[in-house]
C-alpha positions as CSV (number, residue, x, y, z in Angstrom):
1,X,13.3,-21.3,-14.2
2,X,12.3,-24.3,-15.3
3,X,9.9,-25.5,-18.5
4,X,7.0,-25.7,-15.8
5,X,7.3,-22.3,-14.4
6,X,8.0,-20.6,-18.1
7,X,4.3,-22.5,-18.6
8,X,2.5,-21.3,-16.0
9,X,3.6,-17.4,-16.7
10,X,2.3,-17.6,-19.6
11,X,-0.9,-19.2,-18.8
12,X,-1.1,-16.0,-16.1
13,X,-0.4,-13.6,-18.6
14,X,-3.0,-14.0,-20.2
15,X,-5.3,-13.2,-17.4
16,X,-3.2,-10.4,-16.7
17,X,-3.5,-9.1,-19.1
18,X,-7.6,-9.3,-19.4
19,X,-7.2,-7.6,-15.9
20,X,-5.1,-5.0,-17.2
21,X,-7.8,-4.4,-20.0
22,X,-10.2,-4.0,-17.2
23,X,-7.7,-1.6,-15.5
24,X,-7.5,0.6,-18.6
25,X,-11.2,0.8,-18.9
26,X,-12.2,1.4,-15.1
27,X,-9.1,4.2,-15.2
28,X,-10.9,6.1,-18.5
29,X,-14.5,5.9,-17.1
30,X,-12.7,7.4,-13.8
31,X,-11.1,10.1,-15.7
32,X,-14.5,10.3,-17.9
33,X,-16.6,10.6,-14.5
34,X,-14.6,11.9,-11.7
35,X,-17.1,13.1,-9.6
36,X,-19.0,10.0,-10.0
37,X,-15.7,8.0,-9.6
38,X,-14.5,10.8,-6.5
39,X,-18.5,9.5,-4.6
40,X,-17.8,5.5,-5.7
41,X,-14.0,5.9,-3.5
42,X,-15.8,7.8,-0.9
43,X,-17.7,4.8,-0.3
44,X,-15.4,2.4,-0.9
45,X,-13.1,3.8,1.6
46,X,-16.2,4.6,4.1
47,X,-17.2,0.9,3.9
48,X,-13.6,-0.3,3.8
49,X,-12.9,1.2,7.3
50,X,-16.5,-0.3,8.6
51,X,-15.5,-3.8,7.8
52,X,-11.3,-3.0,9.3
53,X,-13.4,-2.3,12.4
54,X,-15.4,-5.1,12.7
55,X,-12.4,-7.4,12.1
56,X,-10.5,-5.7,14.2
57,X,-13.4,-5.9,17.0
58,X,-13.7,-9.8,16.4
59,X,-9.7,-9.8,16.6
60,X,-10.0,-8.2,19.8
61,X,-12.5,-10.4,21.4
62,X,-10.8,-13.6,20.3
63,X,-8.0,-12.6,21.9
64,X,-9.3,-11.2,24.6
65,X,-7.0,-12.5,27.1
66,X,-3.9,-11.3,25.6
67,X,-2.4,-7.7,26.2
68,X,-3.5,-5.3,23.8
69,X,-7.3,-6.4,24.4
70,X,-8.7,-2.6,25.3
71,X,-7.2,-0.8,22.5
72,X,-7.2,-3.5,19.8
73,X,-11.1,-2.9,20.6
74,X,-11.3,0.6,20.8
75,X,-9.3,1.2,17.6
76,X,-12.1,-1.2,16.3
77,X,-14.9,0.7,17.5
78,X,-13.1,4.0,16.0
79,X,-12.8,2.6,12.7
80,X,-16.3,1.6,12.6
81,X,-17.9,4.9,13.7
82,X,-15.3,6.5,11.7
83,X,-16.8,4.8,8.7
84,X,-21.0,5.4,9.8
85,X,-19.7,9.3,9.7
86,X,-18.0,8.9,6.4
87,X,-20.9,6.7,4.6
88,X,-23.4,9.5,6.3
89,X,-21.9,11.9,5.0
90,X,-20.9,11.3,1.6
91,X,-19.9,14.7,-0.2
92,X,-18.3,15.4,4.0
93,X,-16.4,12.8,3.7
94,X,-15.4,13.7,-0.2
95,X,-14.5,17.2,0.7
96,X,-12.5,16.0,4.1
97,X,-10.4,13.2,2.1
98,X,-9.7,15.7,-0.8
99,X,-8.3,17.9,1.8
100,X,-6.0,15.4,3.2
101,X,-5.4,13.7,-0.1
102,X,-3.4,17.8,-0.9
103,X,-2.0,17.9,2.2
104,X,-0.5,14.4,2.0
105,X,1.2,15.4,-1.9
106,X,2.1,18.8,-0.6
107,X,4.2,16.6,2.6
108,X,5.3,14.0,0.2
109,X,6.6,16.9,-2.1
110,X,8.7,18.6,0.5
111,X,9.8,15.4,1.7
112,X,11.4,14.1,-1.8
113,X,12.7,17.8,-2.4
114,X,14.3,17.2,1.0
115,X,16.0,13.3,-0.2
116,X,16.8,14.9,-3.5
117,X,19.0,17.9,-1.7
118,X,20.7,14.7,0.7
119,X,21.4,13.1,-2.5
120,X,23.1,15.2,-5.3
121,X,26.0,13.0,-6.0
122,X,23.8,9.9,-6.6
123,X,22.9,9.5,-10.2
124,X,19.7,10.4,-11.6
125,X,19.2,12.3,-8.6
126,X,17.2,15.1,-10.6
127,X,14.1,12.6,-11.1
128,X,13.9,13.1,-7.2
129,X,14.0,16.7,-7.2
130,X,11.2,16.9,-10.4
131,X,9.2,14.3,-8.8
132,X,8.9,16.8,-5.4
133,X,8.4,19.8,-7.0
134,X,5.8,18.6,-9.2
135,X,4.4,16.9,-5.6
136,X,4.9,20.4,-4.2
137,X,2.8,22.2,-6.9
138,X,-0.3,19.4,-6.9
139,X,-0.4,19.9,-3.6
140,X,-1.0,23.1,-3.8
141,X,-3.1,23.4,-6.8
142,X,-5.2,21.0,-5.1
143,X,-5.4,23.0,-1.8
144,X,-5.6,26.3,-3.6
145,X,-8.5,25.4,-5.3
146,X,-10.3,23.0,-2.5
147,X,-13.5,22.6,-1.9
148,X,-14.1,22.8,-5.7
149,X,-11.3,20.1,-6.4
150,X,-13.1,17.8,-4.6
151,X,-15.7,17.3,-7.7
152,X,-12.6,15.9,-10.1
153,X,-9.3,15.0,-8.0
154,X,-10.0,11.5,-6.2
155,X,-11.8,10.0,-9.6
156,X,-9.3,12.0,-12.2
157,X,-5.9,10.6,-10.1
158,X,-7.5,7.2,-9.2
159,X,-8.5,7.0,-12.9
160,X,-4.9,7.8,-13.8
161,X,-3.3,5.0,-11.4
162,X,-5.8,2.6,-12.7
163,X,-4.9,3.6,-16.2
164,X,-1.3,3.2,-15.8
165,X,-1.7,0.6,-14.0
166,X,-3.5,-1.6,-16.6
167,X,-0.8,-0.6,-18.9
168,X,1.9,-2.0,-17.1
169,X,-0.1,-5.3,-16.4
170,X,-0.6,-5.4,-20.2
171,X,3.1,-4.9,-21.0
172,X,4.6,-6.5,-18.7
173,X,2.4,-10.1,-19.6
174,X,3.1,-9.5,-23.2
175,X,7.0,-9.2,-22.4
176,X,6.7,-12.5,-20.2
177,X,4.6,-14.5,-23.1
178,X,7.6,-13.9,-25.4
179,X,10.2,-14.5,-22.5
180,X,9.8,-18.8,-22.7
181,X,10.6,-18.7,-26.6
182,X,13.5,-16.5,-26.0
183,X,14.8,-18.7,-23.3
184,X,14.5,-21.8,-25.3
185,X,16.8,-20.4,-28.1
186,X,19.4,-19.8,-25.9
């Protein structure tokens, strides 16, 4: 890396690491107010898919001659009605992405209990195995106790990701500011 590059991480870091601040505090008002952070995805997502759609739609009609044309439009017009219903429906679509949100750890859980069993002589395999059995039971706890879940899960786990999150924007900047000085020593 050259002098240039070691300046310009450093100069980044420090945004990084005002957006990891920002992380940090969005992830404990999430895990503060998860029903209010659970509604706030709900719409995100519902409007996220609306404006997928209409790109996809303009996509489609710009290259309407090309193959593909029909169901580069449909899936358009799916994502956008798919959205109205969410963004209509707001503790609907709550309760419906909840419900796939425990049936998705659940899979993923089986799945990495599954590629922890194919790998045994591997080192560290055991971090695979705890990571699907603790899948396996969030999963369930989730489903076992859905619809009531909705209210928490999406804001506490999103809160939780943008937590750690933050914290590894944080810590990684403040390893990269000290990285330059170390590298001119050497």
């Amino acid at each position: 890396m050259t002098s240039e590059d070691f300046k310009e991480t450093r100069t980044n870091s420090a945004l990084a690491i005002v957006l990891g601040v920002l992380m940090i505090l969005l992830g404990i008002a999430a895990i503060a107010e998860p029903f209010i952070a659970t509604i706030a995805i709900t719409i995100v997502f519902s409007w996220t898919l609306i404006i997928a759609g209409i790109v996809r739609i303009v996509h489609a009609f710009q290259s309407r001659h090309k193959r593909g044309f029909w169901t580069t439009l449909v899936v358009g017009i799916l994502y956008v009605i798919g959205g109205i219903l969410l963004i209509s429906n707001i503790f609907g679509a709550a309760l419906s992405l909840t419900l796939a949100f425990g049936f998705i750890i659940f899979i993923e859980g089986v799945l990495e209990v599954i590629a922890a069993s194919q790998m045994r002589r591997d080192p560290n395999w055991g971090w695979v195995l705890f990571s699907g059995i603790m899948a396996i039971i969030l999963g369930i706890l989730i489903l076992y106790q859905w619809p009531v879940s909705t209210v928490w899960v999406l804001g506490v786990f999103v809160g939780i990701n943008f937590l750690l999150t933050g914290l590894w924007m944080i810590m990684l900047s403040l390893a990269s500011r000290s990285l330059p000085d170390y590298r001119a020593r050497v």
